[in-house]
Amino acid sequence: FNSINDFVHSLEEFIINDKVKAILDRHKLPNHDFVPAEVFREEKSLFFRKTVKYNYYWFNFDCKDTTDYYDFIDFSRSEIVYSKNGNVVNLKVDSISDLYAVRNSSYLISDQINELYKAHPNNKLLINEIIKEKDLFGINWRAEKIVLKESFDKELDLFSLPIFSSRTYISSRLKEALLHEKITDISF
């Protein structure tokens, strides 16, 4: 009735309690901080409501080093689907540098489209015609399967690859520890 979760939903990484922090402390993590955070919750009892404060932590792991993880992707064995204007395209991407080049070309196209909107305000029909005529469609991608090279640190229990997914990847060791401790409000 008045239970509070071990994980609290947040737009900023993870808000966790002492129980989760203790589990994470026993695992190999990227550079990180546990920033004290307060969670306030309106609770009701039989006769009244009150605001209760809970002490949590913002688990902030370092995304600066995330780019280093991209070097460990085996692009030849990974399955990444590329599309342009909703159509699958055959694109050879052998490295993260190649993927950054694709992303940067999409940024340039986006800049061109923004300029069209500035040059032709309130004329969406004309803008759409120019976009189709000049083929101003960026490349999107979706990772179906990411394969990491043998040189990836397999002892690492948590990491992310934000250019492919908003998900955070965890080792089976960390998953089992979270399940064993019956951590609430987390899904795998």
Short mmCIF file of N, CA and C in Angstrom, two decimals:
data_model
loop_
_atom_site.label_atom_id
_atom_site.label_comp_id
_atom_site.label_asym_id
_atom_site.label_seq_id
_atom_site.Cartn_x
_atom_site.Cartn_y
_atom_site.Cartn_z
N PHE A 1 0.83 -1.20 0.00
CA PHE A 1 0.00 0.00 0.00
C PHE A 1 0.87 1.25 0.00
N ASN A 2 1.84 1.33 0.87
CA ASN A 2 2.73 2.49 0.90
C ASN A 2 4.17 2.13 0.57
N SER A 3 4.39 1.04 -0.13
CA SER A 3 5.77 0.67 -0.44
C SER A 3 6.36 1.60 -1.49
N ILE A 4 7.66 1.76 -1.43
CA ILE A 4 8.36 2.58 -2.41
C ILE A 4 9.40 1.69 -3.10
N ASN A 5 9.64 1.95 -4.36
CA ASN A 5 10.48 1.07 -5.17
C ASN A 5 11.97 1.27 -4.92
N ASP A 6 12.74 0.26 -5.32
CA ASP A 6 14.20 0.33 -5.22
C ASP A 6 14.76 1.25 -6.30
N PHE A 7 14.13 1.23 -7.47
CA PHE A 7 14.45 2.15 -8.55
C PHE A 7 13.30 3.14 -8.66
N VAL A 8 13.61 4.40 -8.85
CA VAL A 8 12.58 5.41 -9.07
C VAL A 8 12.79 5.93 -10.49
N HIS A 9 11.74 5.99 -11.28
CA HIS A 9 11.86 6.44 -12.66
C HIS A 9 12.36 7.88 -12.71
N SER A 10 13.26 8.11 -13.64
CA SER A 10 13.87 9.43 -13.78
C SER A 10 14.31 9.62 -15.21
N LEU A 11 14.36 10.87 -15.65
CA LEU A 11 14.91 11.18 -16.96
C LEU A 11 16.43 11.16 -16.93
N GLU A 12 16.99 11.26 -15.75
CA GLU A 12 18.44 11.31 -15.57
C GLU A 12 18.95 10.00 -15.01
N GLU A 13 19.38 9.11 -15.89
CA GLU A 13 19.98 7.84 -15.47
C GLU A 13 19.08 7.10 -14.49
N PHE A 14 19.61 6.78 -13.30
CA PHE A 14 18.86 5.98 -12.35
C PHE A 14 18.83 6.64 -10.98
N ILE A 15 17.69 6.62 -10.35
CA ILE A 15 17.55 7.03 -8.96
C ILE A 15 17.36 5.72 -8.19
N ILE A 16 18.28 5.46 -7.24
CA ILE A 16 18.31 4.15 -6.58
C ILE A 16 18.37 4.31 -5.06
N ASN A 17 17.96 3.27 -4.37
CA ASN A 17 18.04 3.31 -2.91
C ASN A 17 19.33 2.64 -2.43
N ASP A 18 19.49 2.57 -1.10
CA ASP A 18 20.70 1.98 -0.50
C ASP A 18 20.88 0.52 -0.90
N LYS A 19 19.79 -0.20 -1.04
CA LYS A 19 19.86 -1.62 -1.38
C LYS A 19 20.50 -1.82 -2.76
N VAL A 20 20.07 -1.03 -3.74
CA VAL A 20 20.63 -1.13 -5.09
C VAL A 20 22.07 -0.63 -5.10
N LYS A 21 22.34 0.44 -4.38
CA LYS A 21 23.70 0.98 -4.29
C LYS A 21 24.66 -0.09 -3.77
N ALA A 22 24.25 -0.81 -2.75
CA ALA A 22 25.10 -1.87 -2.18
C ALA A 22 25.40 -2.95 -3.22
N ILE A 23 24.41 -3.29 -4.03
CA ILE A 23 24.62 -4.29 -5.09
C ILE A 23 25.60 -3.75 -6.13
N LEU A 24 25.38 -2.52 -6.56
CA LEU A 24 26.26 -1.93 -7.58
C LEU A 24 27.69 -1.80 -7.06
N ASP A 25 27.83 -1.49 -5.78
CA ASP A 25 29.17 -1.36 -5.19
C ASP A 25 29.98 -2.65 -5.30
N ARG A 26 29.30 -3.78 -5.42
CA ARG A 26 29.99 -5.08 -5.50
C ARG A 26 30.31 -5.49 -6.94
N HIS A 27 30.00 -4.62 -7.90
CA HIS A 27 30.20 -4.96 -9.31
C HIS A 27 31.13 -3.96 -9.99
N LYS A 28 31.67 -4.39 -11.13
CA LYS A 28 32.58 -3.53 -11.90
C LYS A 28 31.74 -2.62 -12.79
N LEU A 29 31.89 -1.33 -12.54
CA LEU A 29 31.09 -0.32 -13.24
C LEU A 29 32.01 0.66 -13.97
N PRO A 30 31.48 1.38 -14.95
CA PRO A 30 32.27 2.46 -15.55
C PRO A 30 32.43 3.58 -14.51
N ASN A 31 33.24 4.59 -14.84
CA ASN A 31 33.36 5.74 -13.93
C ASN A 31 31.96 6.22 -13.57
N HIS A 32 31.75 6.47 -12.29
CA HIS A 32 30.39 6.84 -11.85
C HIS A 32 30.44 7.60 -10.53
N ASP A 33 29.31 8.18 -10.22
CA ASP A 33 29.09 8.85 -8.93
C ASP A 33 27.75 8.41 -8.40
N PHE A 34 27.65 8.37 -7.08
CA PHE A 34 26.36 8.21 -6.42
C PHE A 34 26.07 9.55 -5.75
N VAL A 35 25.22 10.35 -6.37
CA VAL A 35 24.91 11.68 -5.87
C VAL A 35 23.68 11.58 -4.97
N PRO A 36 23.79 12.03 -3.71
CA PRO A 36 22.61 11.96 -2.83
C PRO A 36 21.42 12.69 -3.45
N ALA A 37 20.26 12.07 -3.33
CA ALA A 37 19.03 12.64 -3.87
C ALA A 37 17.90 12.40 -2.87
N GLU A 38 16.96 13.31 -2.84
CA GLU A 38 15.79 13.14 -1.98
C GLU A 38 14.56 12.91 -2.84
N VAL A 39 13.79 11.94 -2.45
CA VAL A 39 12.54 11.63 -3.15
C VAL A 39 11.41 11.91 -2.18
N PHE A 40 10.47 12.73 -2.61
CA PHE A 40 9.32 13.07 -1.77
C PHE A 40 8.10 12.38 -2.36
N ARG A 41 7.31 11.85 -1.45
CA ARG A 41 6.12 11.12 -1.90
C ARG A 41 4.96 11.42 -0.97
N GLU A 42 3.82 11.67 -1.57
CA GLU A 42 2.59 11.88 -0.83
C GLU A 42 2.06 10.52 -0.40
N GLU A 43 1.91 10.33 0.89
CA GLU A 43 1.42 9.06 1.40
C GLU A 43 0.16 9.29 2.21
N LYS A 44 -0.69 8.30 2.20
CA LYS A 44 -1.92 8.43 2.97
C LYS A 44 -2.01 7.30 3.97
N SER A 45 -2.54 7.62 5.09
CA SER A 45 -2.83 6.61 6.09
C SER A 45 -4.35 6.53 6.20
N LEU A 46 -4.82 5.93 7.23
CA LEU A 46 -6.25 5.75 7.38
C LEU A 46 -6.99 7.09 7.46
N PHE A 47 -6.39 8.09 8.16
CA PHE A 47 -7.12 9.34 8.39
C PHE A 47 -6.50 10.59 7.77
N PHE A 48 -5.27 10.54 7.29
CA PHE A 48 -4.66 11.76 6.76
C PHE A 48 -3.61 11.44 5.70
N ARG A 49 -3.15 12.53 5.02
CA ARG A 49 -2.10 12.44 4.01
C ARG A 49 -0.90 13.22 4.52
N LYS A 50 0.28 12.76 4.17
CA LYS A 50 1.48 13.51 4.53
C LYS A 50 2.55 13.29 3.47
N THR A 51 3.47 14.23 3.37
CA THR A 51 4.59 14.11 2.45
C THR A 51 5.77 13.48 3.22
N VAL A 52 6.30 12.43 2.64
CA VAL A 52 7.40 11.70 3.29
C VAL A 52 8.64 11.83 2.40
N LYS A 53 9.78 12.06 3.04
CA LYS A 53 11.04 12.18 2.32
C LYS A 53 11.81 10.86 2.44
N TYR A 54 12.36 10.41 1.30
CA TYR A 54 13.19 9.22 1.26
C TYR A 54 14.56 9.60 0.71
N ASN A 55 15.59 9.01 1.26
CA ASN A 55 16.94 9.27 0.78
C ASN A 55 17.31 8.24 -0.28
N TYR A 56 17.70 8.73 -1.42
CA TYR A 56 18.10 7.91 -2.56
C TYR A 56 19.43 8.42 -3.08
N TYR A 57 19.85 7.83 -4.21
CA TYR A 57 21.05 8.27 -4.91
C TYR A 57 20.75 8.39 -6.39
N TRP A 58 21.33 9.37 -7.00
CA TRP A 58 21.33 9.46 -8.46
C TRP A 58 22.58 8.72 -8.90
N PHE A 59 22.39 7.58 -9.55
CA PHE A 59 23.51 6.81 -10.07
C PHE A 59 23.85 7.39 -11.43
N ASN A 60 24.91 8.14 -11.47
CA ASN A 60 25.33 8.86 -12.66
C ASN A 60 26.61 8.22 -13.18
N PHE A 61 26.48 7.42 -14.25
CA PHE A 61 27.70 6.82 -14.78
C PHE A 61 28.18 7.59 -15.99
N ASP A 62 29.47 7.59 -16.14
CA ASP A 62 30.19 8.48 -17.04
C ASP A 62 29.96 8.11 -18.50
N CYS A 63 29.26 8.98 -19.20
CA CYS A 63 29.04 8.77 -20.62
C CYS A 63 30.22 9.25 -21.46
N LYS A 64 31.13 9.97 -20.84
CA LYS A 64 32.32 10.44 -21.56
C LYS A 64 33.09 9.25 -22.11
N ASP A 65 33.22 8.23 -21.32
CA ASP A 65 33.97 7.05 -21.73
C ASP A 65 33.16 6.11 -22.61
N THR A 66 31.88 6.41 -22.78
CA THR A 66 31.02 5.56 -23.60
C THR A 66 31.56 5.43 -25.01
N THR A 67 32.11 6.52 -25.54
CA THR A 67 32.62 6.47 -26.92
C THR A 67 33.72 5.42 -27.04
N ASP A 68 34.43 5.16 -25.97
CA ASP A 68 35.46 4.13 -26.00
C ASP A 68 34.86 2.75 -26.26
N TYR A 69 33.66 2.51 -25.80
CA TYR A 69 33.01 1.21 -26.00
C TYR A 69 32.70 0.95 -27.46
N TYR A 70 32.44 2.00 -28.23
CA TYR A 70 32.12 1.83 -29.64
C TYR A 70 33.27 1.17 -30.41
N ASP A 71 34.50 1.41 -29.97
CA ASP A 71 35.65 0.80 -30.65
C ASP A 71 35.65 -0.72 -30.50
N PHE A 72 34.88 -1.24 -29.56
CA PHE A 72 34.83 -2.68 -29.33
C PHE A 72 33.70 -3.36 -30.10
N ILE A 73 32.96 -2.60 -30.88
CA ILE A 73 31.88 -3.22 -31.67
C ILE A 73 32.46 -3.89 -32.90
N ASP A 74 32.08 -5.13 -33.10
CA ASP A 74 32.47 -5.86 -34.30
C ASP A 74 31.37 -5.61 -35.34
N PHE A 75 31.58 -4.59 -36.16
CA PHE A 75 30.56 -4.20 -37.13
C PHE A 75 30.30 -5.29 -38.17
N SER A 76 31.30 -6.10 -38.47
CA SER A 76 31.12 -7.14 -39.48
C SER A 76 30.17 -8.24 -39.00
N ARG A 77 30.07 -8.45 -37.71
CA ARG A 77 29.19 -9.48 -37.16
C ARG A 77 27.91 -8.91 -36.55
N SER A 78 27.86 -7.60 -36.37
CA SER A 78 26.65 -6.96 -35.82
C SER A 78 25.60 -6.85 -36.92
N GLU A 79 24.36 -6.73 -36.50
CA GLU A 79 23.26 -6.59 -37.46
C GLU A 79 22.62 -5.22 -37.26
N ILE A 80 22.92 -4.32 -38.19
CA ILE A 80 22.42 -2.95 -38.11
C ILE A 80 21.67 -2.67 -39.41
N VAL A 81 20.42 -2.26 -39.29
CA VAL A 81 19.58 -1.99 -40.45
C VAL A 81 19.58 -0.48 -40.68
N TYR A 82 19.93 -0.08 -41.91
CA TYR A 82 19.97 1.34 -42.27
C TYR A 82 18.78 1.63 -43.18
N SER A 83 18.19 2.81 -43.01
CA SER A 83 17.06 3.18 -43.86
C SER A 83 17.12 4.66 -44.20
N LYS A 84 16.49 4.97 -45.31
CA LYS A 84 16.40 6.36 -45.79
C LYS A 84 14.98 6.57 -46.28
N ASN A 85 14.31 7.53 -45.71
CA ASN A 85 12.93 7.82 -46.08
C ASN A 85 12.04 6.57 -45.96
N GLY A 86 12.30 5.76 -44.92
CA GLY A 86 11.48 4.58 -44.66
C GLY A 86 11.86 3.34 -45.45
N ASN A 87 12.84 3.47 -46.34
CA ASN A 87 13.26 2.33 -47.16
C ASN A 87 14.62 1.83 -46.70
N VAL A 88 14.75 0.51 -46.60
CA VAL A 88 16.03 -0.08 -46.21
C VAL A 88 17.06 0.19 -47.30
N VAL A 89 18.26 0.61 -46.87
CA VAL A 89 19.34 0.86 -47.82
C VAL A 89 20.53 -0.02 -47.45
N ASN A 90 21.28 -0.42 -48.47
CA ASN A 90 22.47 -1.23 -48.27
C ASN A 90 23.64 -0.27 -48.04
N LEU A 91 24.18 -0.29 -46.86
CA LEU A 91 25.23 0.65 -46.49
C LEU A 91 26.34 -0.13 -45.82
N LYS A 92 27.57 0.10 -46.25
CA LYS A 92 28.71 -0.60 -45.65
C LYS A 92 29.32 0.30 -44.59
N VAL A 93 29.17 -0.12 -43.34
CA VAL A 93 29.72 0.60 -42.20
C VAL A 93 30.63 -0.39 -41.47
N ASP A 94 31.93 -0.10 -41.49
CA ASP A 94 32.92 -1.01 -40.91
C ASP A 94 33.44 -0.58 -39.55
N SER A 95 33.13 0.65 -39.16
CA SER A 95 33.69 1.16 -37.90
C SER A 95 32.79 2.26 -37.36
N ILE A 96 33.08 2.64 -36.15
CA ILE A 96 32.32 3.74 -35.55
C ILE A 96 32.60 5.04 -36.30
N SER A 97 33.78 5.19 -36.85
CA SER A 97 34.10 6.39 -37.65
C SER A 97 33.18 6.47 -38.86
N ASP A 98 32.94 5.33 -39.51
CA ASP A 98 32.02 5.30 -40.65
C ASP A 98 30.62 5.72 -40.21
N LEU A 99 30.19 5.21 -39.06
CA LEU A 99 28.85 5.54 -38.57
C LEU A 99 28.75 7.02 -38.21
N TYR A 100 29.80 7.57 -37.62
CA TYR A 100 29.81 9.01 -37.33
C TYR A 100 29.71 9.82 -38.62
N ALA A 101 30.35 9.37 -39.68
CA ALA A 101 30.26 10.07 -40.96
C ALA A 101 28.82 10.06 -41.48
N VAL A 102 28.15 8.91 -41.34
CA VAL A 102 26.74 8.82 -41.75
C VAL A 102 25.90 9.79 -40.92
N ARG A 103 26.13 9.80 -39.60
CA ARG A 103 25.38 10.70 -38.71
C ARG A 103 25.64 12.16 -39.08
N ASN A 104 26.88 12.50 -39.37
CA ASN A 104 27.21 13.88 -39.71
C ASN A 104 26.57 14.30 -41.02
N SER A 105 26.48 13.38 -41.99
CA SER A 105 25.80 13.73 -43.25
C SER A 105 24.32 13.98 -43.00
N SER A 106 23.74 13.25 -42.06
CA SER A 106 22.33 13.49 -41.71
C SER A 106 22.16 14.85 -41.04
N TYR A 107 23.14 15.23 -40.21
CA TYR A 107 23.10 16.56 -39.59
C TYR A 107 23.14 17.66 -40.65
N LEU A 108 23.98 17.48 -41.69
CA LEU A 108 24.07 18.47 -42.77
C LEU A 108 22.74 18.58 -43.51
N ILE A 109 22.11 17.44 -43.75
CA ILE A 109 20.80 17.45 -44.40
C ILE A 109 19.78 18.17 -43.53
N SER A 110 19.83 17.92 -42.24
CA SER A 110 18.92 18.60 -41.31
C SER A 110 19.13 20.11 -41.35
N ASP A 111 20.39 20.53 -41.43
CA ASP A 111 20.68 21.97 -41.54
C ASP A 111 20.09 22.56 -42.82
N GLN A 112 20.19 21.80 -43.93
CA GLN A 112 19.63 22.27 -45.20
C GLN A 112 18.11 22.41 -45.11
N ILE A 113 17.48 21.47 -44.45
CA ILE A 113 16.02 21.52 -44.29
C ILE A 113 15.63 22.71 -43.41
N ASN A 114 16.38 22.96 -42.36
CA ASN A 114 16.12 24.13 -41.51
C ASN A 114 16.22 25.42 -42.31
N GLU A 115 17.20 25.49 -43.21
CA GLU A 115 17.35 26.67 -44.06
C GLU A 115 16.15 26.83 -44.99
N LEU A 116 15.61 25.72 -45.48
CA LEU A 116 14.41 25.78 -46.32
C LEU A 116 13.24 26.38 -45.55
N TYR A 117 13.09 25.98 -44.30
CA TYR A 117 12.00 26.52 -43.49
C TYR A 117 12.18 28.01 -43.24
N LYS A 118 13.40 28.45 -43.11
CA LYS A 118 13.67 29.88 -42.93
C LYS A 118 13.40 30.65 -44.22
N ALA A 119 13.80 30.06 -45.36
CA ALA A 119 13.64 30.73 -46.65
C ALA A 119 12.20 30.74 -47.14
N HIS A 120 11.43 29.74 -46.75
CA HIS A 120 10.04 29.60 -47.23
C HIS A 120 9.07 29.39 -46.07
N PRO A 121 8.98 30.35 -45.16
CA PRO A 121 8.07 30.16 -44.02
C PRO A 121 6.62 30.01 -44.52
N ASN A 122 5.89 29.18 -43.85
CA ASN A 122 4.47 28.96 -44.15
C ASN A 122 4.22 28.37 -45.54
N ASN A 123 5.22 27.72 -46.12
CA ASN A 123 5.02 27.10 -47.42
C ASN A 123 5.53 25.65 -47.38
N LYS A 124 4.84 24.87 -46.58
CA LYS A 124 5.25 23.49 -46.35
C LYS A 124 5.20 22.65 -47.63
N LEU A 125 4.25 22.93 -48.50
CA LEU A 125 4.15 22.18 -49.75
C LEU A 125 5.42 22.35 -50.58
N LEU A 126 5.88 23.58 -50.74
CA LEU A 126 7.09 23.85 -51.50
C LEU A 126 8.30 23.19 -50.82
N ILE A 127 8.37 23.31 -49.51
CA ILE A 127 9.49 22.71 -48.77
C ILE A 127 9.51 21.20 -49.00
N ASN A 128 8.37 20.54 -48.90
CA ASN A 128 8.31 19.09 -49.13
C ASN A 128 8.71 18.72 -50.56
N GLU A 129 8.32 19.55 -51.54
CA GLU A 129 8.72 19.29 -52.93
C GLU A 129 10.23 19.37 -53.09
N ILE A 130 10.83 20.39 -52.47
CA ILE A 130 12.30 20.55 -52.56
C ILE A 130 13.01 19.40 -51.86
N ILE A 131 12.50 18.99 -50.72
CA ILE A 131 13.10 17.87 -49.99
C ILE A 131 13.09 16.62 -50.86
N LYS A 132 11.96 16.33 -51.51
CA LYS A 132 11.87 15.15 -52.38
C LYS A 132 12.76 15.30 -53.60
N GLU A 133 12.73 16.48 -54.22
CA GLU A 133 13.52 16.73 -55.43
C GLU A 133 15.02 16.60 -55.17
N LYS A 134 15.48 17.13 -54.05
CA LYS A 134 16.92 17.10 -53.72
C LYS A 134 17.31 15.88 -52.89
N ASP A 135 16.33 15.00 -52.63
CA ASP A 135 16.57 13.78 -51.85
C ASP A 135 17.21 14.12 -50.49
N LEU A 136 16.59 15.04 -49.78
CA LEU A 136 17.12 15.49 -48.49
C LEU A 136 16.56 14.62 -47.35
N PHE A 137 16.92 13.36 -47.40
CA PHE A 137 16.50 12.42 -46.37
C PHE A 137 17.75 11.85 -45.70
N GLY A 138 17.79 11.93 -44.40
CA GLY A 138 18.93 11.40 -43.66
C GLY A 138 18.84 9.89 -43.54
N ILE A 139 19.95 9.32 -43.13
CA ILE A 139 20.02 7.87 -42.91
C ILE A 139 19.73 7.60 -41.44
N ASN A 140 18.84 6.67 -41.19
CA ASN A 140 18.54 6.21 -39.83
C ASN A 140 19.08 4.79 -39.69
N TRP A 141 19.26 4.36 -38.46
CA TRP A 141 19.69 2.99 -38.24
C TRP A 141 19.04 2.41 -37.00
N ARG A 142 18.97 1.11 -37.01
CA ARG A 142 18.41 0.36 -35.90
C ARG A 142 19.29 -0.87 -35.69
N ALA A 143 19.80 -1.02 -34.50
CA ALA A 143 20.65 -2.16 -34.21
C ALA A 143 19.78 -3.36 -33.82
N GLU A 144 19.84 -4.39 -34.63
CA GLU A 144 19.13 -5.63 -34.32
C GLU A 144 19.97 -6.48 -33.37
N LYS A 145 21.29 -6.44 -33.60
CA LYS A 145 22.21 -7.22 -32.77
C LYS A 145 23.56 -6.52 -32.78
N ILE A 146 24.13 -6.31 -31.60
CA ILE A 146 25.46 -5.73 -31.48
C ILE A 146 26.39 -6.83 -30.96
N VAL A 147 27.47 -7.07 -31.67
CA VAL A 147 28.47 -8.05 -31.26
C VAL A 147 29.71 -7.29 -30.83
N LEU A 148 30.19 -7.62 -29.65
CA LEU A 148 31.39 -6.96 -29.13
C LEU A 148 32.61 -7.85 -29.40
N LYS A 149 33.73 -7.20 -29.65
CA LYS A 149 34.97 -7.91 -29.93
C LYS A 149 35.46 -8.62 -28.68
N GLU A 150 36.32 -9.61 -28.89
CA GLU A 150 36.91 -10.36 -27.78
C GLU A 150 37.66 -9.46 -26.82
N SER A 151 38.18 -8.34 -27.30
CA SER A 151 38.98 -7.44 -26.47
C SER A 151 38.13 -6.58 -25.53
N PHE A 152 36.80 -6.64 -25.65
CA PHE A 152 35.93 -5.89 -24.74
C PHE A 152 36.09 -6.44 -23.32
N ASP A 153 36.08 -5.56 -22.34
CA ASP A 153 36.24 -5.94 -20.94
C ASP A 153 34.99 -6.68 -20.46
N LYS A 154 35.06 -7.99 -20.46
CA LYS A 154 33.90 -8.81 -20.10
C LYS A 154 33.61 -8.79 -18.60
N GLU A 155 34.50 -8.19 -17.83
CA GLU A 155 34.26 -8.06 -16.39
C GLU A 155 33.36 -6.85 -16.09
N LEU A 156 33.20 -5.96 -17.06
CA LEU A 156 32.36 -4.78 -16.88
C LEU A 156 30.91 -5.23 -16.73
N ASP A 157 30.24 -4.76 -15.69
CA ASP A 157 28.89 -5.22 -15.40
C ASP A 157 27.79 -4.29 -15.89
N LEU A 158 28.16 -3.13 -16.40
CA LEU A 158 27.14 -2.18 -16.84
C LEU A 158 27.78 -1.20 -17.82
N PHE A 159 27.10 -0.93 -18.92
CA PHE A 159 27.57 0.06 -19.89
C PHE A 159 26.41 0.44 -20.80
N SER A 160 26.62 1.46 -21.61
CA SER A 160 25.59 1.85 -22.57
C SER A 160 26.23 2.18 -23.91
N LEU A 161 25.41 2.14 -24.93
CA LEU A 161 25.81 2.49 -26.30
C LEU A 161 24.75 3.43 -26.86
N PRO A 162 24.73 4.67 -26.40
CA PRO A 162 23.61 5.57 -26.73
C PRO A 162 23.38 5.86 -28.21
N ILE A 163 24.39 5.72 -29.03
CA ILE A 163 24.17 5.98 -30.46
C ILE A 163 23.27 4.90 -31.08
N PHE A 164 23.17 3.75 -30.40
CA PHE A 164 22.34 2.65 -30.89
C PHE A 164 21.05 2.48 -30.10
N SER A 165 21.08 2.83 -28.83
CA SER A 165 19.93 2.52 -27.99
C SER A 165 19.97 3.36 -26.72
N SER A 166 18.80 3.65 -26.19
CA SER A 166 18.72 4.36 -24.92
C SER A 166 18.85 3.38 -23.74
N ARG A 167 18.97 2.12 -24.04
CA ARG A 167 19.06 1.10 -23.00
C ARG A 167 20.43 1.09 -22.33
N THR A 168 20.43 0.56 -21.14
CA THR A 168 21.67 0.29 -20.41
C THR A 168 21.84 -1.22 -20.39
N TYR A 169 23.02 -1.67 -20.76
CA TYR A 169 23.31 -3.09 -20.83
C TYR A 169 23.98 -3.53 -19.53
N ILE A 170 23.54 -4.68 -19.03
CA ILE A 170 24.14 -5.20 -17.80
C ILE A 170 24.57 -6.64 -18.01
N SER A 171 25.54 -7.06 -17.21
CA SER A 171 26.02 -8.45 -17.29
C SER A 171 25.01 -9.38 -16.65
N SER A 172 25.15 -10.66 -16.95
CA SER A 172 24.27 -11.64 -16.31
C SER A 172 24.56 -11.69 -14.80
N ARG A 173 25.81 -11.39 -14.41
CA ARG A 173 26.15 -11.36 -12.97
C ARG A 173 25.33 -10.29 -12.24
N LEU A 174 25.28 -9.10 -12.82
CA LEU A 174 24.52 -8.01 -12.18
C LEU A 174 23.03 -8.31 -12.22
N LYS A 175 22.55 -8.83 -13.33
CA LYS A 175 21.12 -9.18 -13.44
C LYS A 175 20.74 -10.19 -12.36
N GLU A 176 21.54 -11.23 -12.20
CA GLU A 176 21.24 -12.24 -11.19
C GLU A 176 21.26 -11.66 -9.78
N ALA A 177 22.18 -10.75 -9.50
CA ALA A 177 22.25 -10.11 -8.17
C ALA A 177 20.99 -9.28 -7.92
N LEU A 178 20.53 -8.56 -8.93
CA LEU A 178 19.32 -7.74 -8.78
C LEU A 178 18.09 -8.63 -8.59
N LEU A 179 18.02 -9.71 -9.33
CA LEU A 179 16.90 -10.64 -9.18
C LEU A 179 16.94 -11.34 -7.83
N HIS A 180 18.12 -11.77 -7.42
CA HIS A 180 18.28 -12.48 -6.14
C HIS A 180 17.82 -11.61 -4.97
N GLU A 181 18.12 -10.32 -5.04
CA GLU A 181 17.74 -9.39 -3.96
C GLU A 181 16.32 -8.86 -4.13
N LYS A 182 15.62 -9.34 -5.17
CA LYS A 182 14.22 -8.96 -5.42
C LYS A 182 14.05 -7.44 -5.55
N ILE A 183 14.93 -6.84 -6.36
CA ILE A 183 14.88 -5.41 -6.59
C ILE A 183 13.61 -5.07 -7.38
N THR A 184 12.92 -4.02 -6.94
CA THR A 184 11.64 -3.67 -7.55
C THR A 184 11.78 -2.55 -8.56
N ASP A 185 10.84 -2.55 -9.48
CA ASP A 185 10.68 -1.55 -10.54
C ASP A 185 11.84 -1.51 -11.52
N ILE A 186 12.28 -2.68 -11.91
CA ILE A 186 13.30 -2.81 -12.94
C ILE A 186 12.85 -3.94 -13.86
N SER A 187 13.11 -3.80 -15.14
CA SER A 187 12.76 -4.88 -16.08
C SER A 187 13.94 -5.14 -16.98
N PHE A 188 14.01 -6.37 -17.44
CA PHE A 188 15.13 -6.80 -18.28
C PHE A 188 14.65 -7.20 -19.65
#
